[in-house]
Coordinates of C-alpha atoms in Angstrom, one line a residue:
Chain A
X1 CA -19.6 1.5 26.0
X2 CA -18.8 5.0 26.7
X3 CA -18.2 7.4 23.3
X4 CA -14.4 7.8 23.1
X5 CA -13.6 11.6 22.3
X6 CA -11.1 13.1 20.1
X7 CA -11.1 15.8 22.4
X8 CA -7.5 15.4 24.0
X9 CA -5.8 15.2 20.4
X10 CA -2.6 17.5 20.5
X11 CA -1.3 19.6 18.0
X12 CA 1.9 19.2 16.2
X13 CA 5.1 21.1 17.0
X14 CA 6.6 22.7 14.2
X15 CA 8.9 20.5 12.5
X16 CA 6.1 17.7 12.6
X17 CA 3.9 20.2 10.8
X18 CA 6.4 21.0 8.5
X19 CA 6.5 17.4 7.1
X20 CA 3.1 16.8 7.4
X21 CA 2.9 20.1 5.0
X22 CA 4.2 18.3 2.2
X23 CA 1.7 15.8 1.6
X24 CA -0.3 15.9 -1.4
X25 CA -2.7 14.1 -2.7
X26 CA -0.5 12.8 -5.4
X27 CA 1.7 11.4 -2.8
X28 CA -0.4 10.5 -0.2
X29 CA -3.7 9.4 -1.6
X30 CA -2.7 7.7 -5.2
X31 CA -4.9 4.7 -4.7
X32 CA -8.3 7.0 -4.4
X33 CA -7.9 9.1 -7.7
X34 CA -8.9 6.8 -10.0
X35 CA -12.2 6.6 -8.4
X36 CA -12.6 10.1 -7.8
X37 CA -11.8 10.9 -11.5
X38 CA -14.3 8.0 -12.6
X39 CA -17.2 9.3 -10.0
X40 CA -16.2 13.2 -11.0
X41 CA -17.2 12.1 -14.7
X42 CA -20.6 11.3 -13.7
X43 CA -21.3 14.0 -11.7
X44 CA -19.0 17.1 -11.7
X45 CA -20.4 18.5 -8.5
X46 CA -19.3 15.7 -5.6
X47 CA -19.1 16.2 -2.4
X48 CA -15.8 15.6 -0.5
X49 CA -15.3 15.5 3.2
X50 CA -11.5 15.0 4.6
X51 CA -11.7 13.9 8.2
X52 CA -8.6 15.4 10.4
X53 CA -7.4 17.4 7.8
X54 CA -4.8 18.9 9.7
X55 CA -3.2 21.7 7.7
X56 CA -5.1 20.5 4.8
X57 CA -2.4 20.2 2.1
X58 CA -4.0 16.4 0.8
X59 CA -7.8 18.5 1.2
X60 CA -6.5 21.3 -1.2
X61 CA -5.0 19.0 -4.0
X62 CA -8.2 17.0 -3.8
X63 CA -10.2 20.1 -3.9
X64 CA -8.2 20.7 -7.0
X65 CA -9.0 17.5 -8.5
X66 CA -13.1 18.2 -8.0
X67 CA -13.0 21.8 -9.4
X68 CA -16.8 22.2 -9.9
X69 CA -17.5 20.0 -6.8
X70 CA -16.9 20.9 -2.8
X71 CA -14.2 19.8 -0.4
X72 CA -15.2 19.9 3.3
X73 CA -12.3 19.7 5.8
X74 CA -12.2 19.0 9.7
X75 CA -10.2 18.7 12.3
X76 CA -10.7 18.2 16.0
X77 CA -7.4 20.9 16.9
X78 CA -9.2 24.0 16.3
X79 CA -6.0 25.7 16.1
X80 CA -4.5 24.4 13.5
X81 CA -7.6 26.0 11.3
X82 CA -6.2 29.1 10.4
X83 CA -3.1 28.1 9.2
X84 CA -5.1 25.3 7.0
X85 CA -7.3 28.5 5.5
X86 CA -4.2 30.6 4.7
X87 CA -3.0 27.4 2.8
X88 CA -5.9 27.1 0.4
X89 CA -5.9 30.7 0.2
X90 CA -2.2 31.0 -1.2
X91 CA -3.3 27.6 -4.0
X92 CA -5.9 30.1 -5.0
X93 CA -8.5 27.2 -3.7
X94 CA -12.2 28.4 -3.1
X95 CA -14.0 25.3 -3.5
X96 CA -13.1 24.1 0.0
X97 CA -13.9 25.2 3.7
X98 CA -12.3 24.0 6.8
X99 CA -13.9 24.0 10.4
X100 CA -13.9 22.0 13.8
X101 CA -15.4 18.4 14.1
X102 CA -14.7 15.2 15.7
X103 CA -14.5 11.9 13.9
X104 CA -16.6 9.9 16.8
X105 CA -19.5 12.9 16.2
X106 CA -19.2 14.1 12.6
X107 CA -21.5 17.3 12.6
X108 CA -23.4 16.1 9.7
X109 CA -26.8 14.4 8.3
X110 CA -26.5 11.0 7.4
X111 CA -25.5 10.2 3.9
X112 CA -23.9 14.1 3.5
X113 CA -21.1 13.4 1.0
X114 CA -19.9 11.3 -2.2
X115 CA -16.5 10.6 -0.8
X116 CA -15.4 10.5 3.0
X117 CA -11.5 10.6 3.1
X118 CA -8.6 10.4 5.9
X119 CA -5.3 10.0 6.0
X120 CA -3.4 8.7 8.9
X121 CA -6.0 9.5 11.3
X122 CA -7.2 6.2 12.4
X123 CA -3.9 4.6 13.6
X124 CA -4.2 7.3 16.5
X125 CA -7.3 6.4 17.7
X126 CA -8.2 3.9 20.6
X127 CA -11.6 2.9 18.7
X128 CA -10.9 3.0 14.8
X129 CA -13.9 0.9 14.1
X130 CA -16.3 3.3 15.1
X131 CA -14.6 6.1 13.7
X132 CA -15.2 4.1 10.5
X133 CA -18.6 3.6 11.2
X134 CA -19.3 7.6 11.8
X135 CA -17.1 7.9 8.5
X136 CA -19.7 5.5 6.4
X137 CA -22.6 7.2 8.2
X138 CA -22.5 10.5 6.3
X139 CA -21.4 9.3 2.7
X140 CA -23.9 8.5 0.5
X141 CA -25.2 5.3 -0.4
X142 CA -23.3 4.3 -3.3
X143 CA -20.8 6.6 -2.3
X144 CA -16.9 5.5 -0.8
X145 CA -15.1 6.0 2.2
X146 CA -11.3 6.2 1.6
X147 CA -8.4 5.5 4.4
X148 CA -4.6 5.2 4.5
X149 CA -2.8 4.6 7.2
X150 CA 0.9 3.7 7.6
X151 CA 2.0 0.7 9.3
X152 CA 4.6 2.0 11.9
X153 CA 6.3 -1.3 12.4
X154 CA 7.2 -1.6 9.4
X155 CA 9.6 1.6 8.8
X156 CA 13.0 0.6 7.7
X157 CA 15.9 2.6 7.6
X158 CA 19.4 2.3 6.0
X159 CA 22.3 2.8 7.3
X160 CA 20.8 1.1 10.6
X161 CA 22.8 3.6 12.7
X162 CA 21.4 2.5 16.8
X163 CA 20.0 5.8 17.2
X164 CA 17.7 5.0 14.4
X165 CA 16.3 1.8 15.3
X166 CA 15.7 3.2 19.1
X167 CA 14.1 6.1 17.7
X168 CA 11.9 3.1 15.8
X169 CA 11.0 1.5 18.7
X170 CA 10.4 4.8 21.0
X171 CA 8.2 6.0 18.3
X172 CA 6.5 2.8 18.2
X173 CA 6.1 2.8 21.9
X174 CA 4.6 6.2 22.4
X175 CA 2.1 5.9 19.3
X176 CA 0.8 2.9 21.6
X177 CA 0.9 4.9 25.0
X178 CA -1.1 7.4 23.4
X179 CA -3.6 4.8 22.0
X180 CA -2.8 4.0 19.2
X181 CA -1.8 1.5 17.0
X182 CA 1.6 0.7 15.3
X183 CA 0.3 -1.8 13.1
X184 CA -2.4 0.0 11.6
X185 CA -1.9 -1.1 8.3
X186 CA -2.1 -4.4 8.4
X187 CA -5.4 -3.8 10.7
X188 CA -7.0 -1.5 8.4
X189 CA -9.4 -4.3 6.8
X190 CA -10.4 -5.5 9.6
X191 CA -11.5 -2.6 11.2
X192 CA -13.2 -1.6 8.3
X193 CA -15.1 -4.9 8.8
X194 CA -15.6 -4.0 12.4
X195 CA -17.5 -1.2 11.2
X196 CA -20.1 -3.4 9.7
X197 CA -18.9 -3.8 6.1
X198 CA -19.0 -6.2 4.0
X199 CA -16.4 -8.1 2.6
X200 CA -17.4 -7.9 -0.9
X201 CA -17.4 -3.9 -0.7
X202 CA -13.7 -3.0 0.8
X203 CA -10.8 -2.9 -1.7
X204 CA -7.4 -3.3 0.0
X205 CA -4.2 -2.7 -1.3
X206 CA -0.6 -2.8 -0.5
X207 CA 2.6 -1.5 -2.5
X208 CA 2.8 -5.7 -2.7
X209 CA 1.1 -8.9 -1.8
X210 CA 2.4 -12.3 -1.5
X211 CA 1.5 -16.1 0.1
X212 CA 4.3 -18.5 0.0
X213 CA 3.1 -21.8 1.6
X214 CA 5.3 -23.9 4.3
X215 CA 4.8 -27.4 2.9
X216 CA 6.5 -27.0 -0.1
X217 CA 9.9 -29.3 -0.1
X218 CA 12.8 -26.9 -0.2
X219 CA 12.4 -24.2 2.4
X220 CA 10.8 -27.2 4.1
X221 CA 13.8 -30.2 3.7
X222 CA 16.6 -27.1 4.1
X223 CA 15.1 -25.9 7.3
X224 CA 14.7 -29.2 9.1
X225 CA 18.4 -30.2 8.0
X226 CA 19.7 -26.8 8.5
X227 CA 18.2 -27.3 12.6
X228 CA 16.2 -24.4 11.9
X229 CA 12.9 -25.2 12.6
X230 CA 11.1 -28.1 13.8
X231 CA 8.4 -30.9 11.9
X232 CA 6.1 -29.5 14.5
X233 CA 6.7 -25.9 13.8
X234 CA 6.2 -26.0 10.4
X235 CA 3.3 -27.6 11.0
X236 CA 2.1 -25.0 12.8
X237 CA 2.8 -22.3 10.5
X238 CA 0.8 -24.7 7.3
X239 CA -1.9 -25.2 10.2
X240 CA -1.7 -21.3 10.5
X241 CA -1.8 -20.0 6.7
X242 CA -4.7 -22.4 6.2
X243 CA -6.8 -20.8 9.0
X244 CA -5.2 -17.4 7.8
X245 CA -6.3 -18.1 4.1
X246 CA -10.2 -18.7 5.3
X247 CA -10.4 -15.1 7.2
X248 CA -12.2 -12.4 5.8
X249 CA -9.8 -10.1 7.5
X250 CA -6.6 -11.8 6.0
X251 CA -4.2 -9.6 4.9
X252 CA -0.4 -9.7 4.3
X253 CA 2.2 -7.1 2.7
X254 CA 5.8 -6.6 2.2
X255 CA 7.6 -3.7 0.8
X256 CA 10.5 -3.1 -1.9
X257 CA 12.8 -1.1 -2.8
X258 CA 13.2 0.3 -6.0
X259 CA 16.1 1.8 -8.2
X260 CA 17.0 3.5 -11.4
X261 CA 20.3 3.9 -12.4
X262 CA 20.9 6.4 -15.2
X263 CA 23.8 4.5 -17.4
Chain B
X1 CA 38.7 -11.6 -4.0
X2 CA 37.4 -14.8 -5.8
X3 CA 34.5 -14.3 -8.7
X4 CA 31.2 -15.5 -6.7
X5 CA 29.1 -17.8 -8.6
X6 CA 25.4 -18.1 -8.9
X7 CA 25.8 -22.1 -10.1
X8 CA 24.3 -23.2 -6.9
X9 CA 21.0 -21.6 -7.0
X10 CA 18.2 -24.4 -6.7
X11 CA 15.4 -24.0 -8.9
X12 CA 12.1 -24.0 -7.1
X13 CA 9.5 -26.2 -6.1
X14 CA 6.3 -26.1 -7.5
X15 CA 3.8 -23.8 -5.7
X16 CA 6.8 -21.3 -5.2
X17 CA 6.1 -21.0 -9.2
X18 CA 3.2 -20.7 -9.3
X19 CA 3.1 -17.9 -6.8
X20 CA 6.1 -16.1 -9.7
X21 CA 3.9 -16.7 -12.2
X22 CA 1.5 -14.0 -11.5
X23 CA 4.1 -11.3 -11.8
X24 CA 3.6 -9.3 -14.6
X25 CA 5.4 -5.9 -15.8
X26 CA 2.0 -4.3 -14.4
X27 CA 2.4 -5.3 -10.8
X28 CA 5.9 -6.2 -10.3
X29 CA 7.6 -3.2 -12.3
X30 CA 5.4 -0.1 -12.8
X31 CA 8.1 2.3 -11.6
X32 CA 10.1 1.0 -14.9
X33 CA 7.2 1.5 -17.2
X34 CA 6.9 5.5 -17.7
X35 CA 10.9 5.4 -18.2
X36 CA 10.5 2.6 -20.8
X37 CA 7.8 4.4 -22.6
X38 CA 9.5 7.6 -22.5
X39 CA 12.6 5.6 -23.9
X40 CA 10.9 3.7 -26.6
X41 CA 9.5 7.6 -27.8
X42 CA 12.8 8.8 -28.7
X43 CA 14.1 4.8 -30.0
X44 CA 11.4 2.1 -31.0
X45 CA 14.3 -0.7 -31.3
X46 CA 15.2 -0.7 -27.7
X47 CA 17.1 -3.7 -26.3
X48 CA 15.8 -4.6 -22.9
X49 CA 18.0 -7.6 -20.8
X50 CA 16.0 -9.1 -18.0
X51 CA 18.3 -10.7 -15.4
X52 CA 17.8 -13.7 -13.7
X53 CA 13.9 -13.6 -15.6
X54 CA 13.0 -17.5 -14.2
X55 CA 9.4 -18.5 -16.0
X56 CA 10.0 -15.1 -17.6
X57 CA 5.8 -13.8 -16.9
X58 CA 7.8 -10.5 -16.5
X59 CA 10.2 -10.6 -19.3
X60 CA 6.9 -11.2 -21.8
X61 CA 5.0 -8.4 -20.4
X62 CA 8.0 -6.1 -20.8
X63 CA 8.4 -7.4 -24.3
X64 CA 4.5 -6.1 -24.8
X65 CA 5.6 -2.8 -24.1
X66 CA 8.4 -2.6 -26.5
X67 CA 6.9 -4.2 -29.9
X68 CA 9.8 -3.0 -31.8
X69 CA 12.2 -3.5 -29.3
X70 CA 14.1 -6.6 -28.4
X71 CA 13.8 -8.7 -24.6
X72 CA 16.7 -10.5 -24.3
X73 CA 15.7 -12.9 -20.9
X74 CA 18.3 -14.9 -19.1
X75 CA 18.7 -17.4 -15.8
X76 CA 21.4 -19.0 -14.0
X77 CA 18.9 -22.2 -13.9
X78 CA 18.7 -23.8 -17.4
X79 CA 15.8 -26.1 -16.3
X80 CA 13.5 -23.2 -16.3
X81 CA 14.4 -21.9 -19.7
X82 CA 11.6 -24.5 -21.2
X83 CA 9.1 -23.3 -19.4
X84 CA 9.5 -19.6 -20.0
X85 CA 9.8 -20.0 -23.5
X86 CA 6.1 -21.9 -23.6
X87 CA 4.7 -18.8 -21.7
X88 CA 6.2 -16.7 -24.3
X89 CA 4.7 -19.0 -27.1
X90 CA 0.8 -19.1 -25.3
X91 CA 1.6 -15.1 -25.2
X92 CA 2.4 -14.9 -28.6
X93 CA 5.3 -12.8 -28.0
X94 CA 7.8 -13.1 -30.7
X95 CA 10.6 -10.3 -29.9
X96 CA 12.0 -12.3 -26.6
X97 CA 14.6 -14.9 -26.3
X98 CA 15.3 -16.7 -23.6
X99 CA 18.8 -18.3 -22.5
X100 CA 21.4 -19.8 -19.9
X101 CA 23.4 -16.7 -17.8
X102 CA 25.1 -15.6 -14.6
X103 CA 24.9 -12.1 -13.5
X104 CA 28.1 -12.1 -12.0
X105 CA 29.8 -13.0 -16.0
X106 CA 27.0 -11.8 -18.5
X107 CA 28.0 -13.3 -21.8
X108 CA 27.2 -10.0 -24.2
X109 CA 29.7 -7.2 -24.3
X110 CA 30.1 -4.0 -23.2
X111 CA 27.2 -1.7 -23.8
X112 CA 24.7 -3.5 -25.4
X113 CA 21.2 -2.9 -23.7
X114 CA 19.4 0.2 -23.9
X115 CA 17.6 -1.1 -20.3
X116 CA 19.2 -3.8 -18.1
X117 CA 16.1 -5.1 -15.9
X118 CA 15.9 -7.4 -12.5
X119 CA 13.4 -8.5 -10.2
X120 CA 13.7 -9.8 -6.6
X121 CA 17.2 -11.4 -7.8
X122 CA 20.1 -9.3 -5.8
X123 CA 18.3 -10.0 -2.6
X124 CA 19.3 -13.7 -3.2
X125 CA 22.7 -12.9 -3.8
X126 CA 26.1 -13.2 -1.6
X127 CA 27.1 -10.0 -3.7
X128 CA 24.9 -7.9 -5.0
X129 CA 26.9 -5.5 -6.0
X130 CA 29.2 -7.0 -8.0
X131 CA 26.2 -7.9 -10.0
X132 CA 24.7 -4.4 -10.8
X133 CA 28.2 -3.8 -11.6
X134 CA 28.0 -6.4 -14.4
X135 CA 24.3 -4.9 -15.2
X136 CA 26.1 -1.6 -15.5
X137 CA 28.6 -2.9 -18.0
X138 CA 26.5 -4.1 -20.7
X139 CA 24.2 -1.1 -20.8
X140 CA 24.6 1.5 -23.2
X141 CA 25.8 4.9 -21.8
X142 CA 22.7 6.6 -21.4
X143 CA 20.7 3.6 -21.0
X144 CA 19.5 2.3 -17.1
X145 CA 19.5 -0.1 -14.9
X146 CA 16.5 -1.0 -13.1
X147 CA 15.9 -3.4 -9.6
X148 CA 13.2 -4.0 -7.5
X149 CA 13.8 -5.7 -4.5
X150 CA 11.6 -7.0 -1.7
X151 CA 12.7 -6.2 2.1
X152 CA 11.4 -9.6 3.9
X153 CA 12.0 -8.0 7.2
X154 CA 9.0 -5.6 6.3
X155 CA 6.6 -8.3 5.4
X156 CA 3.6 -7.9 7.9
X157 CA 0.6 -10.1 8.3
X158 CA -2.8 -10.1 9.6
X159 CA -4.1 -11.9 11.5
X160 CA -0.9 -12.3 13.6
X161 CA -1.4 -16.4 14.1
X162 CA 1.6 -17.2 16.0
X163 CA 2.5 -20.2 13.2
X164 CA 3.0 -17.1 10.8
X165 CA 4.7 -14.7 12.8
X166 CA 6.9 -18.1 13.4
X167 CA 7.0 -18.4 9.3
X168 CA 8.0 -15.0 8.5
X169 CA 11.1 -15.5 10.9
X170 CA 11.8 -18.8 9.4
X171 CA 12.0 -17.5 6.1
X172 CA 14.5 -14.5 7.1
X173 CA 16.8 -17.4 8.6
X174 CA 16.4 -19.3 5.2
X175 CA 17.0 -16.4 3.1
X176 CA 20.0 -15.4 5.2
X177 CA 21.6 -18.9 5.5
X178 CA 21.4 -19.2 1.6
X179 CA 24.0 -16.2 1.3
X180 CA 20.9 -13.8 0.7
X181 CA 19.9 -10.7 2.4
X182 CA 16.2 -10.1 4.5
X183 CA 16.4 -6.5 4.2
X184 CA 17.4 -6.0 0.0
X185 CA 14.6 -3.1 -0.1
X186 CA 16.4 -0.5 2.0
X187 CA 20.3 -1.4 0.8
X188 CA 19.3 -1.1 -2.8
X189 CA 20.8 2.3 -2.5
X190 CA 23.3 1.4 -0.6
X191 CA 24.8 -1.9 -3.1
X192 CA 24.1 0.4 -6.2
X193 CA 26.4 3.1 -4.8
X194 CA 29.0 0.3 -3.5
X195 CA 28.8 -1.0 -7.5
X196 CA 30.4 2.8 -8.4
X197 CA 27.2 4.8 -9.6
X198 CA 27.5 8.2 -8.9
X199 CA 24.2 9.1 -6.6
X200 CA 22.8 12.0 -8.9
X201 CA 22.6 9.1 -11.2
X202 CA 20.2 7.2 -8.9
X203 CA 16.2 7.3 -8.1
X204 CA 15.2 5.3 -5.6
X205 CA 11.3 4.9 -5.0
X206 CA 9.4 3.1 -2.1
X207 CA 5.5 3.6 -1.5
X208 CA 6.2 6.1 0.9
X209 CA 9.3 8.3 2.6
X210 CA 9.1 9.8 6.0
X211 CA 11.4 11.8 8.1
X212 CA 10.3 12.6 11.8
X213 CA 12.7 14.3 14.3
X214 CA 13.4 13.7 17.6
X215 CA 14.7 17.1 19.3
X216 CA 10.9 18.6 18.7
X217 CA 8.8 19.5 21.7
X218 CA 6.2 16.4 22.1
X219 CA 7.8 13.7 21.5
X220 CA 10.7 13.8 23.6
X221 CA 9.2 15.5 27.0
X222 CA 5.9 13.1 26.6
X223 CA 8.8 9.9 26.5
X224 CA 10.7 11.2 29.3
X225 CA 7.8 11.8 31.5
X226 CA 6.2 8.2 30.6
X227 CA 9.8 6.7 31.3
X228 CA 10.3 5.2 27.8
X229 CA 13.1 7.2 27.3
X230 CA 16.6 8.4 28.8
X231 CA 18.2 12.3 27.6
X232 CA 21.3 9.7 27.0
X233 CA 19.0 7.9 24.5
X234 CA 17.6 10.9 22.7
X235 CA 21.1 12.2 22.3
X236 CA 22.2 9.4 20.7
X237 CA 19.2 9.5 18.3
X238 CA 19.5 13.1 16.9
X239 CA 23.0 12.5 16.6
X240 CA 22.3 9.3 14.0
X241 CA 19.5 11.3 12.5
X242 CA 21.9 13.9 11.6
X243 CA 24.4 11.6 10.6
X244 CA 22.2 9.6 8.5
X245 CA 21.4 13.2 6.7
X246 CA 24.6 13.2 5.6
X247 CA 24.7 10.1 3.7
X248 CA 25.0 9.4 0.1
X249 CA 23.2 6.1 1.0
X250 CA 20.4 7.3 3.2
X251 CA 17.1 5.9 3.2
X252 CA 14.1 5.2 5.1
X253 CA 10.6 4.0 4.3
X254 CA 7.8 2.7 5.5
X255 CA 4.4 0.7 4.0
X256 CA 1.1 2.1 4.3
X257 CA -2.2 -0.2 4.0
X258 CA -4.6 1.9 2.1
X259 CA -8.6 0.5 1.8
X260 CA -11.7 2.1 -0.4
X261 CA -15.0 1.0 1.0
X262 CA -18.0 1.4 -1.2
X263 CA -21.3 3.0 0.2

């Protein structure tokens, strides 16, 4: 198979850039701190790298997090690089350096960092897997590789003004012309076991997780009577969760809302 | 406009139960907890009410968290109030009680919870809002509300086996036909504004908020020149973006699958 290339990646106009700029890693990368804190204990002086860093707002919170260790951040847009630099510069960051490099080549020896980080990189690309791969390459043995990625399809927006849901569904469409994926997501695991990992080694998580099964007499009885669905569809969909429930890759989400109301 | 009634509400069938049981405070209500704990600070005797609690799994980890407070735990379903007060018992919680109730007439008077607590229960509801507005009543001024709803219409599954892409819109249908709503998650806003709350008073959370526009450079000339789009169409979308910006009950969201693979 021919090496996909990052190569024809484009930049971001300005008001993309402008939101992308206020991602942190306290907003954008939760999941991984625990870990990082956990591994920093052991050894103060780990090694970071943040694949498409972009203007690196996530690689200089992180940086922050490792004071005593070293944050490497690429991107394949070399000209984004210079506004990524001014922004560590103004956080008063110096344990961090940013420079060109392309997720299906990293530019570095095997097993080169403790952590290997992205953040809504993969769902662009046409092969995710073997970005992963590259990814799992350079970090050390005993070391993680950490990846977020949003699942496009399912943005939801209220007031559903028509606008809105066609913007949805254009955005949709043109992440897929472009190559990539709108349900990264819920792909992420199994890409990562595309890569060549096992199981037993990938933690996945979701804001929420849930199984409800089909053959269970309410939804079942009120269904059929209400000439909603068929004996032989919901036979399908038990057939389906069982065969669902035996994959490695199985994976299944839904979000919520969530309000406080000051009395 | 005649009182709705919750009296209808089946109880469920077994495995649906056994799926609730495994809610606790920890994974079903974290955005609550550093409120509750910040709360408890400044008044160890809090009163907590927890609406429509069923087996009540939440209720006693709540209950945990507030040793000198008081759970007060209520359904609409009096069949379940057995079992929830045998989880409470193998807990050894002893500052909860559980008891018969309808949201849409609590039977306690004005003002008397410190926190009035629900969980995937307004999404079930005909109207919602006329049950936060009961929720509001009998909190203290100065006390909150809290609700955490599921969006069903987000739910996304992988591997996408036809008999569970043919489930999830089952369910939707179900949930819909039974007077509930598929999409709770992004009206929560939207029905706690309709209940009278003034917004400043509101904090609505998901895992993750975006805003992209749709009058920057890439986007829109890459969609015209593929076809995907028509000017007509883009119009129409700034023009509901910007509208949407202007509303008290704006939201949007989408879920993000996050993995860490170790080395």
């Amino acid at each position: 198979m021919e090496q996909p290339s990052q190569e024809q990646k484009p930049s971001y106009p300005p008001p993309q850039q402008t939101h992308m700029e206020l991602r942190t890693a306290e907003n954008s990368a939760i999941y991984v701190l625990p870990k990082l804190r956990s591994m920093k204990e052991a050894n103060p002086h780990l090694t970071l790298l943040d694949v498409g860093a972009g203007s690196g707002t996530i690689s200089v919170t992180l940086a922050k997090v490792i004071p005593d260790g070293h944050v490497t951040a690429i991107d394949v847009n070399e000209a984004i690089l210079p506004r990524a630099r001014a922004i560590a510069e103004m956080a008063g960051i110096k344990n961090i350096e940013f420079q060109h490099g392309d997720v299906y080549k990293l530019p570095f020896a095997d097993a080169s960092f403790d952590v290997t980080f992205c953040h809504q990189m993969l769902t662009h690309l046409k092969e995710p897997s073997d970005a992963l791969r590259e990814m799992i390459r350079v970090t050390k043995p005993g070391g993680i590789v950490a990846a977020r990625e949003g699942d496009l399809e399912t943005e939801c927006v209220w007031p559903e003004l028509s606008g809105l849901l066609k913007f949805h569904k254009f955005a949709a469409s043109m992440m897929k012309a472009a190559g990539g994926s709108a349900t990264g997501g819920r792909q992420l695991l199994s890409w990562a076991l595309k890569a060549g990992v096992e199981r037993e080694k990938i933690t996945l998580t979701y804001a929420q997780a849930l199984i409800d099964r089909v053959r269970a007499g309410r939804l079942r009885e009120g269904g059929i009577k209400a000439g909603m669905v068929t004996e032989s569809d919901l036979e399908e969909m038990a057939t389906h969760w069982e065969e669902w429930a035996e994959r490695k890759d199985a994976s299944i989400a839904m979000m919520h809302g969530e309000v406080l109301i000051q009395r």
